Coordinates of C-alpha atoms in Angstrom, one line a residue:
M16 CA 90.5 115.2 122.9
D17 CA 88.9 118.4 121.8
S18 CA 92.1 120.2 120.8
N19 CA 95.0 119.0 118.7
V20 CA 97.7 119.7 121.4
S21 CA 96.9 120.1 125.0
S22 CA 99.2 120.9 128.0
N23 CA 98.9 119.9 131.6
N24 CA 100.6 121.5 134.6
T25 CA 103.3 119.5 136.4
T26 CA 104.8 120.0 139.8
G27 CA 108.0 121.4 138.3
S28 CA 108.7 124.3 136.0
Q29 CA 108.1 122.2 132.9
S30 CA 104.8 121.6 131.3
L31 CA 103.6 118.3 129.8
V32 CA 102.2 118.3 126.3
S33 CA 99.9 115.6 125.0
T34 CA 98.9 115.0 121.4
K35 CA 96.9 112.4 119.5
I36 CA 98.3 110.3 116.7
V37 CA 96.4 108.0 114.4
V38 CA 98.0 104.7 113.1
A39 CA 96.1 103.7 109.9
G40 CA 96.6 101.4 107.0
G41 CA 95.3 98.4 105.2
F42 CA 94.3 95.0 106.6
G43 CA 97.3 93.1 108.1
A44 CA 99.8 95.9 107.4
G45 CA 101.2 95.9 111.0
K46 CA 99.2 98.6 112.8
T47 CA 98.5 96.7 115.9
T48 CA 102.1 95.4 116.0
M49 CA 103.5 98.9 115.7
V50 CA 101.3 100.3 118.5
G51 CA 102.1 97.3 120.7
S52 CA 105.9 97.5 120.1
V53 CA 106.2 101.2 120.9
S54 CA 103.7 101.7 123.7
E55 CA 105.0 102.3 127.2
I56 CA 101.8 100.9 128.7
P57 CA 100.2 97.6 127.9
P58 CA 98.3 98.5 124.7
V59 CA 94.5 98.3 124.6
T60 CA 93.5 96.3 121.6
T61 CA 90.2 95.1 120.2
E62 CA 91.6 92.0 118.5
A63 CA 89.1 89.3 117.6
V64 CA 89.8 85.8 116.4
M65 CA 89.0 85.5 112.7
T66 CA 86.5 82.8 111.9
E67 CA 85.2 81.2 108.7
A68 CA 82.5 83.9 108.7
S69 CA 85.1 86.5 107.8
T70 CA 86.5 84.7 104.8
D71 CA 83.9 86.4 102.6
H72 CA 85.1 89.8 103.7
D73 CA 88.8 89.5 104.4
D74 CA 91.4 88.5 101.8
L75 CA 93.9 86.3 103.7
S76 CA 95.9 85.2 100.7
G77 CA 98.7 87.7 101.5
T78 CA 98.7 87.0 105.2
P79 CA 97.9 83.3 105.7
E80 CA 99.4 83.4 109.2
K81 CA 97.0 86.0 110.5
T82 CA 94.5 84.7 113.0
T83 CA 93.1 87.8 114.6
T84 CA 92.0 91.3 113.5
T85 CA 91.2 94.7 114.9
V86 CA 87.5 95.3 115.1
A87 CA 87.4 98.7 116.7
M88 CA 90.8 100.3 117.5
D89 CA 94.1 100.0 119.2
F90 CA 95.4 102.4 121.9
G91 CA 98.9 103.0 123.2
R92 CA 100.9 105.8 124.8
L93 CA 104.5 107.0 124.3
T94 CA 106.4 109.7 126.1
L95 CA 109.0 111.5 124.0
E96 CA 111.8 113.5 125.7
R97 CA 109.9 113.5 129.0
E98 CA 107.7 116.5 128.0
L99 CA 105.5 115.2 125.1
I100 CA 103.0 112.4 125.5
M101 CA 101.8 110.8 122.2
Y102 CA 98.5 108.9 122.4
M103 CA 98.2 106.5 119.6
F104 CA 94.9 105.3 118.1
G105 CA 95.1 102.5 115.6
T106 CA 92.3 102.1 113.1
P107 CA 90.8 98.8 111.8
G108 CA 91.9 98.0 108.3
Q109 CA 88.9 96.3 106.8
A110 CA 86.5 98.3 104.7
R111 CA 83.5 97.3 106.7
F112 CA 84.9 99.2 109.7
W113 CA 85.7 102.4 108.0
F114 CA 82.6 104.1 109.3
M115 CA 84.6 104.4 112.6
W116 CA 87.5 106.4 111.1
D117 CA 86.0 109.8 111.3
D118 CA 85.5 109.4 115.1
I119 CA 88.9 107.9 115.6
V120 CA 90.8 110.6 113.7
R121 CA 89.0 113.6 115.3
G122 CA 91.4 115.8 117.2
A123 CA 94.5 114.1 115.8
V124 CA 97.6 116.2 114.9
G125 CA 98.9 113.6 112.4
A126 CA 98.7 110.1 111.1
V127 CA 101.0 107.2 110.2
I128 CA 99.8 105.1 107.2
V129 CA 101.4 101.6 107.7
V130 CA 102.0 99.9 104.3
D131 CA 102.8 96.3 103.5
S132 CA 104.8 96.7 100.3
R133 CA 103.8 93.1 99.3
R134 CA 100.1 94.3 99.1
L135 CA 100.1 97.9 98.1
S136 CA 96.5 97.8 97.0
E137 CA 95.4 97.3 100.7
C138 CA 96.5 100.8 101.6
F139 CA 95.1 102.8 98.7
D140 CA 91.9 103.6 100.6
A141 CA 93.8 104.8 103.7
V142 CA 95.9 107.2 101.5
D143 CA 92.8 108.4 99.7
Y144 CA 91.1 109.1 103.1
F145 CA 93.8 111.4 104.4
E146 CA 94.4 113.0 101.0
T147 CA 90.6 113.8 100.8
N148 CA 90.5 114.9 104.4
G149 CA 93.4 117.3 103.8
R150 CA 93.6 118.6 107.4
I151 CA 95.7 115.9 108.9
P152 CA 99.3 115.6 107.9
Y153 CA 100.5 112.0 107.5
V154 CA 103.7 110.0 106.8
V155 CA 103.9 106.7 105.0
A156 CA 105.7 103.9 107.0
L157 CA 106.8 100.9 105.0
N158 CA 106.7 97.8 107.2
R159 CA 109.7 95.5 106.5
F160 CA 108.2 92.0 106.5
N161 CA 110.9 89.4 106.6
G162 CA 113.4 92.2 106.9
Q163 CA 113.0 93.5 103.4
L164 CA 110.9 95.6 101.0
D165 CA 109.5 94.4 97.7
Y166 CA 109.9 97.9 96.1
T167 CA 112.0 101.0 96.5
T168 CA 110.7 104.0 98.3
E169 CA 110.3 106.0 95.0
Q170 CA 108.5 103.1 93.3
I171 CA 106.0 103.1 96.2
R172 CA 105.6 106.8 96.1
E173 CA 104.8 106.6 92.4
A174 CA 102.4 103.7 92.8
L175 CA 100.5 105.4 95.6
E176 CA 100.7 108.9 93.9
I177 CA 102.1 110.5 97.1
D178 CA 103.3 114.0 96.8
P179 CA 107.1 114.5 97.0
H180 CA 106.9 116.5 100.3
I181 CA 105.2 113.7 102.2
P182 CA 107.8 111.6 104.1
I183 CA 108.1 107.9 103.3
V184 CA 110.1 105.9 105.8
D185 CA 110.8 102.2 106.1
F186 CA 110.7 100.5 109.5
D187 CA 110.1 97.2 111.4
A188 CA 106.8 97.3 113.2
R189 CA 108.0 94.7 115.7
D190 CA 110.9 96.9 116.9
R191 CA 110.4 99.6 119.5
L192 CA 113.1 101.9 118.4
S193 CA 112.2 101.6 114.7
S194 CA 108.5 102.3 115.4
G195 CA 109.5 105.2 117.7
G196 CA 111.5 106.7 114.8
V197 CA 108.4 106.7 112.6
L198 CA 106.5 108.7 115.3
K199 CA 109.4 111.2 115.7
R200 CA 109.5 111.7 111.9
L201 CA 105.7 112.3 111.9
L202 CA 106.1 114.9 114.7
Q203 CA 108.9 116.6 112.9
Y204 CA 106.9 116.8 109.7
T205 CA 103.8 118.0 111.5
L206 CA 105.6 120.8 113.3
S207 CA 107.3 121.9 110.1
R208 CA 104.0 122.7 108.3
P209 CA 102.6 126.2 108.2
G210 CA 100.2 126.9 111.1
A211 CA 101.4 123.9 113.1
P212 CA 100.6 124.0 116.8
E213 CA 103.5 125.0 119.1
P214 CA 104.8 122.0 121.1
V215 CA 105.0 124.0 124.3
G216 CA 102.7 124.5 127.2

């Protein structure tokens, strides 16, 4: 998409608005799971089976059950309130694929950084990327693995050095409503910022 928010004419009096959202985060944080749980279409994924060749690059100590990984991006779509279509683009988490991030985030109105609170160090680079970029608002989504968080929201905010105005929400990446709530929070935050695009056609 060339513009942050675009509108398309419909047969009725309403207009349909589309927008691009990026789902980022560290390796194994739950990005692909989130996109897949909330997408209203079968998600497009680039999951590849992990082999012994990847052991020199990917630390599996925190995710021993993980057998596949995203090697390019994930893609999904969600319609909110019948007038807004959110196109979701999930980034790969491994450092060796970060050269793709600039292309993936181009034209995005906002980003969700998915965090595994058991492995906070995995998301430092994603936070740094969007802090350095400065143009794309983001929210931090704490994925509840096994239904719980290892730290409080404020402890995580302090550990990641996230400004007080940036929303931090906890959610279950496997649950459609929970993941949808994260996207709605991102949209609210994005539209509340000065100079935000109008969500109308």
